[in-house]
Short mmCIF file of C-alpha atoms and ligand atoms in Angstrom, two decimals:
data_model
loop_
_atom_site.label_atom_id
_atom_site.label_comp_id
_atom_site.label_asym_id
_atom_site.label_seq_id
_atom_site.Cartn_x
_atom_site.Cartn_y
_atom_site.Cartn_z
CA MET M 8 -0.25 0.06 -0.04
CA TRP M 9 2.68 2.75 0.73
CA ARG M 10 6.68 1.93 1.10
CA SER M 11 9.25 2.47 3.71
CA HIS M 12 11.88 5.19 3.30
CA GLU M 13 15.04 6.68 4.86
CA LEU M 14 14.49 10.47 5.64
CA ARG M 15 15.88 12.75 3.12
CA PRO M 16 17.54 15.67 4.33
CA SER M 17 15.18 18.24 2.91
CA TYR M 18 11.71 18.32 1.61
CA ASP M 19 9.52 20.78 -0.05
CA VAL M 20 6.56 20.35 2.22
CA VAL M 21 6.69 18.12 5.28
CA ILE M 22 3.11 17.39 6.81
CA ILE M 23 2.91 16.39 10.73
CA GLY M 24 -0.03 14.25 10.88
CA ALA M 25 -0.91 11.16 8.91
CA GLY M 26 -4.62 11.29 9.60
CA ALA M 27 -7.16 11.81 6.73
CA HIS M 28 -6.48 15.94 7.01
CA GLY M 29 -2.62 15.54 6.55
CA LEU M 30 -3.04 12.53 3.78
CA ALA M 31 -5.61 14.54 1.78
CA ALA M 32 -3.25 17.99 1.63
CA ALA M 33 -0.32 15.74 0.40
CA TYR M 34 -2.50 13.98 -2.10
CA TYR M 35 -3.80 17.27 -3.57
CA LEU M 36 -0.35 19.05 -3.63
CA GLY M 37 0.83 16.01 -5.21
CA GLN M 38 -2.13 15.56 -7.93
CA GLN M 39 -3.40 19.13 -8.17
CA HIS M 40 -0.23 20.98 -8.06
CA GLY M 41 2.64 18.50 -8.83
CA ILE M 42 4.32 18.95 -5.54
CA LYS M 43 5.74 15.79 -4.59
CA ASN M 44 8.87 16.38 -2.72
CA VAL M 45 6.31 15.91 0.48
CA ALA M 46 6.94 13.88 3.61
CA LEU M 47 3.99 13.16 5.93
CA LEU M 48 5.22 12.40 9.55
CA ASP M 49 2.81 10.64 12.17
CA LYS M 50 4.37 9.58 15.48
CA ASN M 51 2.13 6.44 15.49
CA TYR M 52 0.53 4.22 12.88
CA LEU M 53 -1.51 5.58 9.90
CA GLY M 54 -5.05 6.42 11.11
CA ALA M 55 -4.02 5.81 14.81
CA GLY M 56 -5.52 9.63 15.54
CA ALA M 57 -9.11 10.26 14.92
CA SER M 58 -9.33 9.46 11.70
CA GLY M 59 -9.18 5.60 12.37
CA ARG M 60 -11.66 6.08 15.61
CA ASN M 61 -14.52 8.16 14.28
CA THR M 62 -18.13 7.04 13.78
CA ALA M 63 -17.62 7.95 9.93
CA ILE M 64 -20.77 10.27 9.45
CA LEU M 65 -20.67 12.27 6.25
CA ARG M 66 -23.14 15.14 6.07
CA SER M 67 -23.44 18.90 4.88
CA ASN M 68 -26.56 20.23 6.78
CA TYR M 69 -24.54 22.83 8.90
CA ARG M 70 -26.00 26.17 10.16
CA THR M 71 -23.81 28.77 9.03
CA PRO M 72 -23.41 30.62 5.69
CA GLU M 73 -19.55 29.69 6.03
CA GLY M 74 -19.99 26.26 6.98
CA ILE M 75 -22.41 24.88 4.55
CA PRO M 76 -21.13 25.59 1.46
CA PHE M 77 -17.64 24.04 2.89
CA TYR M 78 -18.97 20.84 3.92
CA ASP M 79 -21.07 20.79 0.77
CA ALA M 80 -18.04 20.74 -1.51
CA SER M 81 -16.53 18.10 0.76
CA LEU M 82 -19.44 15.74 0.36
CA LYS M 83 -19.36 16.60 -3.39
CA LEU M 84 -15.58 15.50 -3.05
CA TYR M 85 -16.11 12.42 -1.33
CA GLU M 86 -18.84 11.07 -3.76
CA CYS M 87 -16.20 10.74 -6.75
CA LEU M 88 -13.60 9.61 -4.53
CA SER M 89 -13.56 5.96 -4.74
CA GLU M 90 -13.68 6.24 -8.18
CA GLU M 91 -10.59 8.79 -8.06
CA LEU M 92 -8.66 6.76 -5.64
CA GLU M 93 -9.65 3.25 -7.17
CA TRP M 94 -10.30 2.20 -3.92
CA ASN M 95 -14.02 1.15 -2.24
CA LEU M 96 -14.62 3.62 0.14
CA MET M 97 -17.73 2.24 0.98
CA PHE M 98 -19.47 5.43 1.28
CA SER M 99 -23.17 4.39 1.88
CA LYS M 100 -25.79 7.51 1.69
CA ARG M 101 -28.56 6.46 3.61
CA GLY M 102 -30.18 9.79 4.88
CA HIS M 103 -29.30 11.71 8.03
CA LEU M 104 -31.94 12.54 10.59
CA THR M 105 -31.34 14.97 14.08
CA LEU M 106 -34.49 14.84 16.31
CA ALA M 107 -36.04 17.81 17.78
CA HIS M 108 -37.38 16.82 21.12
CA SER M 109 -38.59 20.22 22.01
CA ASP M 110 -40.29 23.14 20.35
CA SER M 111 -37.03 25.38 20.34
CA SER M 112 -35.14 22.32 18.75
CA VAL M 113 -37.46 22.46 16.48
CA THR M 114 -37.01 26.16 15.86
CA GLY M 115 -33.23 25.82 15.82
CA LEU M 116 -33.61 22.83 13.14
CA ARG M 117 -35.64 25.13 10.87
CA VAL M 118 -33.38 27.86 10.86
CA ARG M 119 -30.68 24.85 9.56
CA ALA M 120 -33.15 23.93 7.04
CA GLU M 121 -33.85 26.70 5.25
CA ASN M 122 -30.01 28.03 5.57
CA ASN M 123 -29.27 24.88 3.86
CA GLN M 124 -31.83 24.97 0.91
CA LEU M 125 -30.88 28.52 0.41
CA LEU M 126 -27.50 27.46 -0.43
CA GLY M 127 -28.42 24.48 -2.52
CA VAL M 128 -28.14 21.74 0.43
CA ASP M 129 -30.78 19.07 0.41
CA SER M 130 -32.37 19.29 3.90
CA ARG M 131 -36.08 19.60 5.45
CA ILE M 132 -38.16 19.66 8.21
CA ILE M 133 -40.05 16.23 8.52
CA TYR M 134 -42.87 15.46 11.30
CA PRO M 135 -43.31 11.94 12.87
CA GLU M 136 -45.76 10.32 9.72
CA GLU M 137 -42.63 10.51 7.82
CA ILE M 138 -39.85 9.70 10.40
CA ARG M 139 -41.78 6.62 10.95
CA ALA M 140 -41.71 5.82 7.00
CA LEU M 141 -37.54 6.03 7.12
CA ALA M 142 -37.07 4.59 10.96
CA PRO M 143 -39.96 2.38 11.78
CA ALA M 144 -38.03 0.88 14.66
CA MET M 145 -37.71 4.41 16.44
CA ASP M 146 -40.20 4.96 19.49
CA LEU M 147 -42.21 7.74 18.22
CA SER M 148 -44.91 7.22 20.87
CA PRO M 149 -45.95 10.67 22.46
CA ALA M 150 -45.88 8.95 25.54
CA ALA M 151 -41.96 8.69 25.44
CA HIS M 152 -39.60 10.10 27.98
CA TYR M 153 -38.43 12.73 25.41
CA PRO M 154 -41.11 12.43 22.53
CA VAL M 155 -40.03 13.01 19.06
CA LEU M 156 -41.82 16.41 17.77
CA ALA M 157 -39.69 16.44 14.21
CA ALA M 158 -36.66 15.88 12.46
CA LEU M 159 -34.32 17.46 10.08
CA TYR M 160 -34.03 15.40 7.22
CA HIS M 161 -30.99 15.46 4.98
CA PRO M 162 -30.52 12.47 2.18
CA PRO M 163 -27.16 12.90 1.21
CA GLY M 164 -25.76 12.28 4.47
CA GLY M 165 -24.41 8.59 5.38
CA ILE M 166 -21.57 6.85 6.78
CA ILE M 167 -18.37 5.55 5.02
CA ARG M 168 -15.50 3.17 5.89
CA HIS M 169 -12.94 5.49 7.77
CA ASP M 170 -9.94 3.28 7.31
CA ALA M 171 -10.53 3.00 3.58
CA VAL M 172 -10.29 6.73 3.45
CA VAL M 173 -6.99 6.98 5.17
CA TRP M 174 -5.52 3.94 3.09
CA GLY M 175 -6.91 5.41 -0.01
CA TYR M 176 -5.51 8.59 0.17
CA ALA M 177 -2.30 6.98 1.74
CA ARG M 178 -2.10 4.51 -1.54
CA ALA M 179 -2.54 6.97 -3.96
CA CYS M 180 0.40 9.43 -2.29
CA ASP M 181 2.90 6.77 -2.27
CA ARG M 182 1.99 6.30 -5.79
CA MET M 183 2.99 9.83 -6.73
CA GLY M 184 6.36 9.49 -5.19
CA ILE M 185 5.25 11.56 -1.85
CA GLN M 186 7.09 9.88 1.31
CA ILE M 187 4.73 8.30 4.33
CA HIS M 188 6.68 7.97 7.36
CA PRO M 189 4.63 6.42 10.44
CA PHE M 190 6.39 6.10 13.84
CA THR M 191 8.41 9.43 13.42
CA GLU M 192 7.55 11.93 16.14
CA VAL M 193 8.52 15.37 15.78
CA THR M 194 9.76 16.69 18.74
CA GLY M 195 10.84 20.06 17.69
CA ILE M 196 10.28 22.86 15.15
CA ALA M 197 13.26 25.17 14.01
CA VAL M 198 12.54 28.67 13.61
CA GLU M 199 15.00 31.40 12.22
CA ASN M 200 14.16 35.03 11.47
CA ARG M 201 10.48 34.37 12.18
CA LYS M 202 10.36 31.57 9.22
CA VAL M 203 10.02 27.54 10.18
CA SER M 204 12.84 26.24 8.25
CA GLY M 205 12.77 22.32 9.55
CA VAL M 206 11.43 19.72 11.90
CA GLN M 207 13.52 17.90 14.85
CA THR M 208 11.99 14.25 14.53
CA ALA M 209 13.04 11.21 16.57
CA ARG M 210 14.68 9.78 13.46
CA GLY M 211 16.97 13.10 12.88
CA PHE M 212 16.24 16.84 11.34
CA ILE M 213 14.60 17.41 8.66
CA GLN M 214 14.78 20.88 6.46
CA ALA M 215 11.58 22.08 5.13
CA GLY M 216 10.22 24.68 2.96
CA ALA M 217 6.70 24.60 4.59
CA VAL M 218 5.47 22.79 7.46
CA VAL M 219 2.06 21.87 8.08
CA ASN M 220 -0.02 21.10 11.34
CA ALA M 221 -2.33 18.65 10.68
CA THR M 222 -2.44 16.80 14.19
CA ALA M 223 -6.13 17.16 15.31
CA GLY M 224 -6.39 16.36 19.01
CA TRP M 225 -2.37 17.13 19.50
CA ALA M 226 -2.65 20.45 17.49
CA THR M 227 -1.68 22.60 20.32
CA THR M 228 1.57 20.68 21.14
CA ILE M 229 2.76 21.18 17.81
CA SER M 230 1.93 24.63 17.37
CA ARG M 231 3.55 25.54 20.48
CA MET M 232 6.91 24.14 19.25
CA ALA M 233 6.57 26.81 16.27
CA GLY M 234 5.78 29.83 19.01
CA VAL M 235 2.27 29.75 17.45
CA PRO M 236 -0.57 29.95 20.01
CA LEU M 237 -3.64 28.32 19.12
CA PRO M 238 -6.94 29.09 21.23
CA ILE M 239 -7.72 24.84 21.36
CA VAL M 240 -8.50 22.77 23.73
CA THR M 241 -8.24 18.74 23.69
CA HIS M 242 -11.30 16.60 24.82
CA PRO M 243 -11.89 12.73 24.54
CA LEU M 244 -14.57 11.83 22.31
CA GLN M 245 -15.80 7.98 22.86
CA ALA M 246 -18.05 5.99 20.81
CA CYS M 247 -19.07 1.88 21.07
CA VAL M 248 -20.14 -0.64 18.62
CA THR M 249 -22.51 -3.53 19.25
CA GLU M 250 -22.63 -6.86 18.09
CA PRO M 251 -24.26 -7.55 14.71
CA LEU M 252 -28.01 -7.39 14.51
CA LYS M 253 -30.29 -7.87 11.31
CA PRO M 254 -30.53 -4.62 9.18
CA PHE M 255 -33.19 -2.48 10.85
CA LEU M 256 -32.09 1.06 10.67
CA ASP M 257 -31.18 2.79 7.57
CA PRO M 258 -30.58 6.34 8.18
CA VAL M 259 -28.15 8.15 10.85
CA ILE M 260 -29.97 9.09 13.88
CA VAL M 261 -28.49 12.15 15.82
CA SER M 262 -30.55 13.27 19.30
CA ALA M 263 -28.66 16.71 20.66
CA THR M 264 -31.07 16.61 23.50
CA LEU M 265 -30.38 13.00 24.51
CA HIS M 266 -26.53 13.65 23.73
CA VAL M 267 -26.30 10.43 21.63
CA TYR M 268 -26.49 9.49 17.91
CA LEU M 269 -26.25 6.04 15.92
CA SER M 270 -26.17 4.47 12.74
CA GLN M 271 -26.08 0.44 11.39
CA THR M 272 -23.12 -0.61 9.17
CA ASP M 273 -23.23 -2.85 6.28
CA LYS M 274 -22.46 -5.79 8.87
CA GLY M 275 -25.33 -4.83 11.15
CA GLU M 276 -23.59 -3.62 14.16
CA LEU M 277 -24.64 -0.42 15.75
CA VAL M 278 -22.32 2.43 15.92
CA ILE M 279 -23.27 4.88 18.78
CA GLY M 280 -21.76 7.65 19.88
CA ALA M 281 -22.07 10.86 22.45
CA GLU M 282 -21.20 14.00 23.32
CA ILE M 283 -17.41 14.94 24.41
CA ASP M 284 -16.13 14.11 27.79
CA PRO M 285 -16.53 16.93 30.28
CA TYR M 286 -12.77 17.41 30.96
CA GLN M 287 -9.67 18.07 29.03
CA SER M 288 -7.33 15.17 28.51
CA TYR M 289 -5.46 13.35 25.84
CA SER M 290 -6.87 9.84 27.12
CA MET M 291 -8.07 7.36 24.51
CA LYS M 292 -9.97 5.15 27.07
CA GLY M 293 -13.54 4.26 26.89
CA THR M 294 -15.11 4.88 30.35
CA LEU M 295 -18.08 3.26 32.37
CA PRO M 296 -20.33 6.65 32.40
CA THR M 297 -19.94 7.28 28.96
CA LEU M 298 -21.12 3.88 27.95
CA GLU M 299 -23.90 3.91 30.36
CA GLN M 300 -25.07 7.44 29.07
CA MET M 301 -24.81 6.14 25.30
CA ALA M 302 -27.05 2.80 26.77
CA THR M 303 -29.48 4.68 28.48
CA TYR M 304 -30.28 7.24 25.49
CA THR M 305 -30.05 4.70 22.93
CA LEU M 306 -32.75 2.87 24.97
CA GLU M 307 -35.09 5.72 25.12
CA LEU M 308 -35.22 5.78 21.11
CA PHE M 309 -34.86 2.25 20.61
CA PRO M 310 -36.15 0.49 23.61
CA GLN M 311 -36.03 -3.24 22.01
CA LEU M 312 -32.28 -2.96 21.77
CA HIS M 313 -32.46 -3.86 25.64
CA GLY M 314 -30.31 -6.84 25.96
CA VAL M 315 -27.80 -6.28 22.89
CA ARG M 316 -24.30 -6.67 23.65
CA VAL M 317 -21.48 -3.99 23.32
CA LEU M 318 -18.24 -5.42 21.20
CA ARG M 319 -16.16 -2.45 21.83
CA GLN M 320 -15.89 0.85 23.26
CA TRP M 321 -12.91 3.51 22.58
CA ALA M 322 -11.87 7.07 22.58
CA GLY M 323 -10.28 9.56 20.27
CA VAL M 324 -9.08 13.16 21.24
CA CYS M 325 -10.47 16.31 19.55
CA ASP M 326 -9.21 19.72 19.17
CA MET M 327 -12.06 21.82 20.28
CA THR M 328 -12.40 25.34 19.02
CA PRO M 329 -14.41 28.50 20.65
CA ASP M 330 -17.17 28.50 17.75
CA PHE M 331 -16.76 24.74 16.60
CA ALA M 332 -15.58 25.83 13.57
CA PRO M 333 -11.77 24.69 12.15
CA ILE M 334 -8.69 26.93 11.78
CA MET M 335 -7.36 27.02 8.38
CA GLY M 336 -4.52 29.03 7.28
CA ALA M 337 -1.17 30.02 7.34
CA ALA M 338 0.50 31.48 11.04
CA SER M 339 0.90 35.07 11.28
CA GLN M 340 3.42 35.02 13.66
CA VAL M 341 6.05 33.05 11.81
CA ALA M 342 6.32 32.27 7.84
CA ASN M 343 5.99 28.98 6.24
CA PHE M 344 3.96 27.29 9.00
CA TYR M 345 0.47 26.34 8.15
CA MET M 346 -2.48 25.11 9.93
CA ASP M 347 -5.49 22.32 9.63
CA VAL M 348 -6.71 21.94 12.78
CA GLY M 349 -9.69 22.95 15.05
CA TRP M 350 -11.40 19.81 13.64
CA GLY M 351 -13.01 18.83 17.15
CA THR M 352 -15.58 16.17 16.80
CA TYR M 353 -16.81 16.65 13.14
CA GLY M 354 -13.46 17.10 11.14
CA PHE M 355 -13.56 13.57 9.09
CA LYS M 356 -16.17 14.42 6.55
CA ALA M 357 -13.64 17.72 5.62
CA SER M 358 -10.92 15.82 5.10
CA PRO M 359 -11.04 16.13 1.08
CA ILE M 360 -12.10 19.70 0.97
CA ALA M 361 -9.61 20.80 3.24
CA GLY M 362 -6.71 18.74 2.05
CA LYS M 363 -7.67 20.25 -1.56
CA CYS M 364 -7.80 23.89 0.27
CA MET M 365 -4.68 23.63 2.20
CA ALA M 366 -2.83 22.33 -1.08
CA GLU M 367 -3.89 25.30 -3.35
CA LEU M 368 -3.04 27.78 -0.30
CA ILE M 369 0.68 26.33 0.12
CA ALA M 370 0.88 26.01 -3.91
CA THR M 371 -0.20 29.14 -4.88
CA GLY M 372 -0.20 31.47 -1.78
CA ARG M 373 -3.54 32.27 -2.33
CA VAL M 374 -6.26 31.92 0.22
CA PRO M 375 -9.22 29.79 -1.31
CA PRO M 376 -12.41 31.63 -0.78
CA LEU M 377 -13.88 28.44 0.93
CA ILE M 378 -11.64 28.64 3.88
CA GLU M 379 -11.32 32.54 4.31
CA PRO M 380 -13.82 32.31 6.88
CA PHE M 381 -11.86 30.10 9.19
CA SER M 382 -8.82 31.50 9.11
CA PRO M 383 -6.83 31.85 12.32
CA ALA M 384 -6.97 35.72 12.51
CA ARG M 385 -10.79 35.40 13.07
CA PHE M 386 -10.09 35.19 16.88
CA GLN M 387 -8.04 38.52 16.60
CA ASN M 388 -10.77 40.16 14.69
CA GLY M 389 -13.82 38.88 16.27
CA ARG M 390 -15.27 37.23 13.63
CA LEU M 391 -16.35 33.68 14.86
CA VAL M 392 -18.15 31.23 12.59
CA GLY M 393 -20.69 30.17 15.45
CA GLU M 394 -21.27 26.22 14.60
CA LYS M 395 -22.05 24.84 17.87
CA ALA M 396 -25.87 24.23 16.79
CA ALA M 397 -24.98 22.00 14.06
CA ALA M 398 -21.89 20.42 15.66
CA ALA M 399 -21.93 19.74 19.12
CA VAL M 400 -23.35 16.26 19.11
CA SER M 401 -24.30 16.00 15.51
CA HIS M 402 -20.94 15.08 14.50
C1 LIG N 512 -15.34 8.83 18.68
C2 LIG N 512 -15.13 10.06 17.45
C3 LIG N 512 -15.96 10.00 17.01
C4 LIG N 512 -16.00 10.85 15.54
N1 LIG N 512 -17.09 10.86 14.63
C5 LIG N 512 -17.04 11.75 13.60
C6 LIG N 512 -18.05 11.71 12.54
O1 LIG N 512 -18.80 10.99 12.66
N2 LIG N 512 -17.71 12.27 11.13
C7 LIG N 512 -16.71 13.30 11.37
O2 LIG N 512 -16.73 14.25 10.10
N3 LIG N 512 -15.87 13.44 12.29
C8 LIG N 512 -15.94 12.61 13.20
N4 LIG N 512 -15.09 12.72 14.33
C9 LIG N 512 -13.98 13.67 14.21
C10 LIG N 512 -12.90 13.39 13.14
O3 LIG N 512 -12.44 11.77 13.39
C11 LIG N 512 -11.47 14.18 13.42
O4 LIG N 512 -11.98 15.47 13.63
C12 LIG N 512 -10.73 14.05 11.78
O5 LIG N 512 -10.64 12.37 11.88
C13 LIG N 512 -9.65 14.50 12.34
O6 LIG N 512 -8.37 14.26 11.44
P1 LIG N 512 -7.06 14.50 11.33
O7 LIG N 512 -6.51 13.97 9.98
O8 LIG N 512 -7.14 15.99 11.38
O9 LIG N 512 -6.37 14.02 12.55
P2 LIG N 512 -6.05 12.53 13.34
O10 LIG N 512 -6.55 11.49 12.54
O11 LIG N 512 -6.18 12.33 14.81
O12 LIG N 512 -4.62 12.73 12.82
C14 LIG N 512 -3.71 13.43 13.88
C15 LIG N 512 -2.36 12.63 13.57
O13 LIG N 512 -1.11 13.43 14.26
C16 LIG N 512 -0.24 12.75 14.77
N5 LIG N 512 0.96 13.19 15.67
C17 LIG N 512 0.25 13.75 16.88
N6 LIG N 512 1.38 14.45 17.31
C18 LIG N 512 2.26 13.99 16.77
C19 LIG N 512 3.44 14.40 16.79
N7 LIG N 512 4.25 15.12 17.74
N8 LIG N 512 4.76 14.06 15.45
C20 LIG N 512 4.13 13.09 14.58
N9 LIG N 512 2.49 13.07 14.63
C21 LIG N 512 2.14 13.64 15.43
C22 LIG N 512 -1.17 11.32 15.68
O14 LIG N 512 -0.30 10.26 15.54
C23 LIG N 512 -2.02 11.01 14.49
O15 LIG N 512 -2.10 10.31 13.69
C24 LIG N 512 -14.94 11.79 15.46
C25 LIG N 512 -13.99 11.78 16.29
C26 LIG N 512 -14.11 10.77 17.50
C27 LIG N 512 -12.53 10.76 18.31
#
């Protein structure tokens, strides 16, 4: 799939973090701009970060006029990616339902539906009768603890095979001659005259024309090495998977009120997720309280799942920004240092478009309009994006 290499003394671009974002940036640098003297460095195996731990939901039904076109462009790239990479990514467009259990949630979802429609994204409010037709197994009775009043229905949403995305991009990078170096931890960044000039790794020093921070949950540990502060805190996010069941659930179901979401894989397992752990940590261990929360709230929606066994539970670490929107762009404090971070609990779906835009920025020096609103400067000029309503639980 990809070859091992000795480190070269120098690369045009060094990307720290070989998750889906780092890999996508490398892929589009080579594929779109012919820049192939690129090294991807990861302290672990490929996909060891959140890219191999997420619940693989793709959607573009965000809330803000900045977020909606950005995520929509990513979904469109995903639609053609299996063909482009010649690798089956198993993208299954089964529709996405965000539930409303209160009048204020219905109002919030209506704003999202209208913003989506204005910007050409297929999403609309539906009510219990139509919800029942899409998810007949869900408890929609008015006597439920938290009755479902309505849902935001987003037909283009779905799930994908996350490992396949990582492997597909990695194989395509390798075929172009881009070098992938797993188990190569970055321990320092060299800055001379306010310019980043290279990185120190556990395998030696490398000179670099440009350095990209694509380390998600570890983003601040890397940016600190370059003297670039980031308004990011790291929280664990947990998920679990059950034993396989006969297929009974088509759409992805999300309830922000219950802090739970679930989908059924092609193999029949239920993949269930939660909100972030309430404390900052780099821990990637599951905890019993979160497992109990995921089970309790799943049973509120699907009481018949009582007794189903959980096969595995895990956690990844998420780089949370104050406005639940990512940070993409060049650092203002030092030259040649780029950031593709702040992906929180929702960044997997953005990997293709973020990678493509970051590659364009690095290759041309121009900021693509799609990522301009997500520049690091927004925290200085007070132009936050405000995506929390569509990103806090609905990953
Ligand atoms: C449980 C869970 C569920 C999620 N569900 C979804 C979802 O359904 N949909 C969605 O869109 N998003 C979801 N996300 C978020 C999504 O997974 C992430 O935002 C995304 O994968 C980030 O990708 P990345 O490539 O930026 O980072 P990562 O995949 O985390 O990669 C970062 C890499 O940096 C490496 N690294 C760190 N420090 C160093 C160093 N010093 N030197 C070298 N390498 C280093 C790490 O080893 C890691 O491989 C979820 C996340 C979790 C944890």
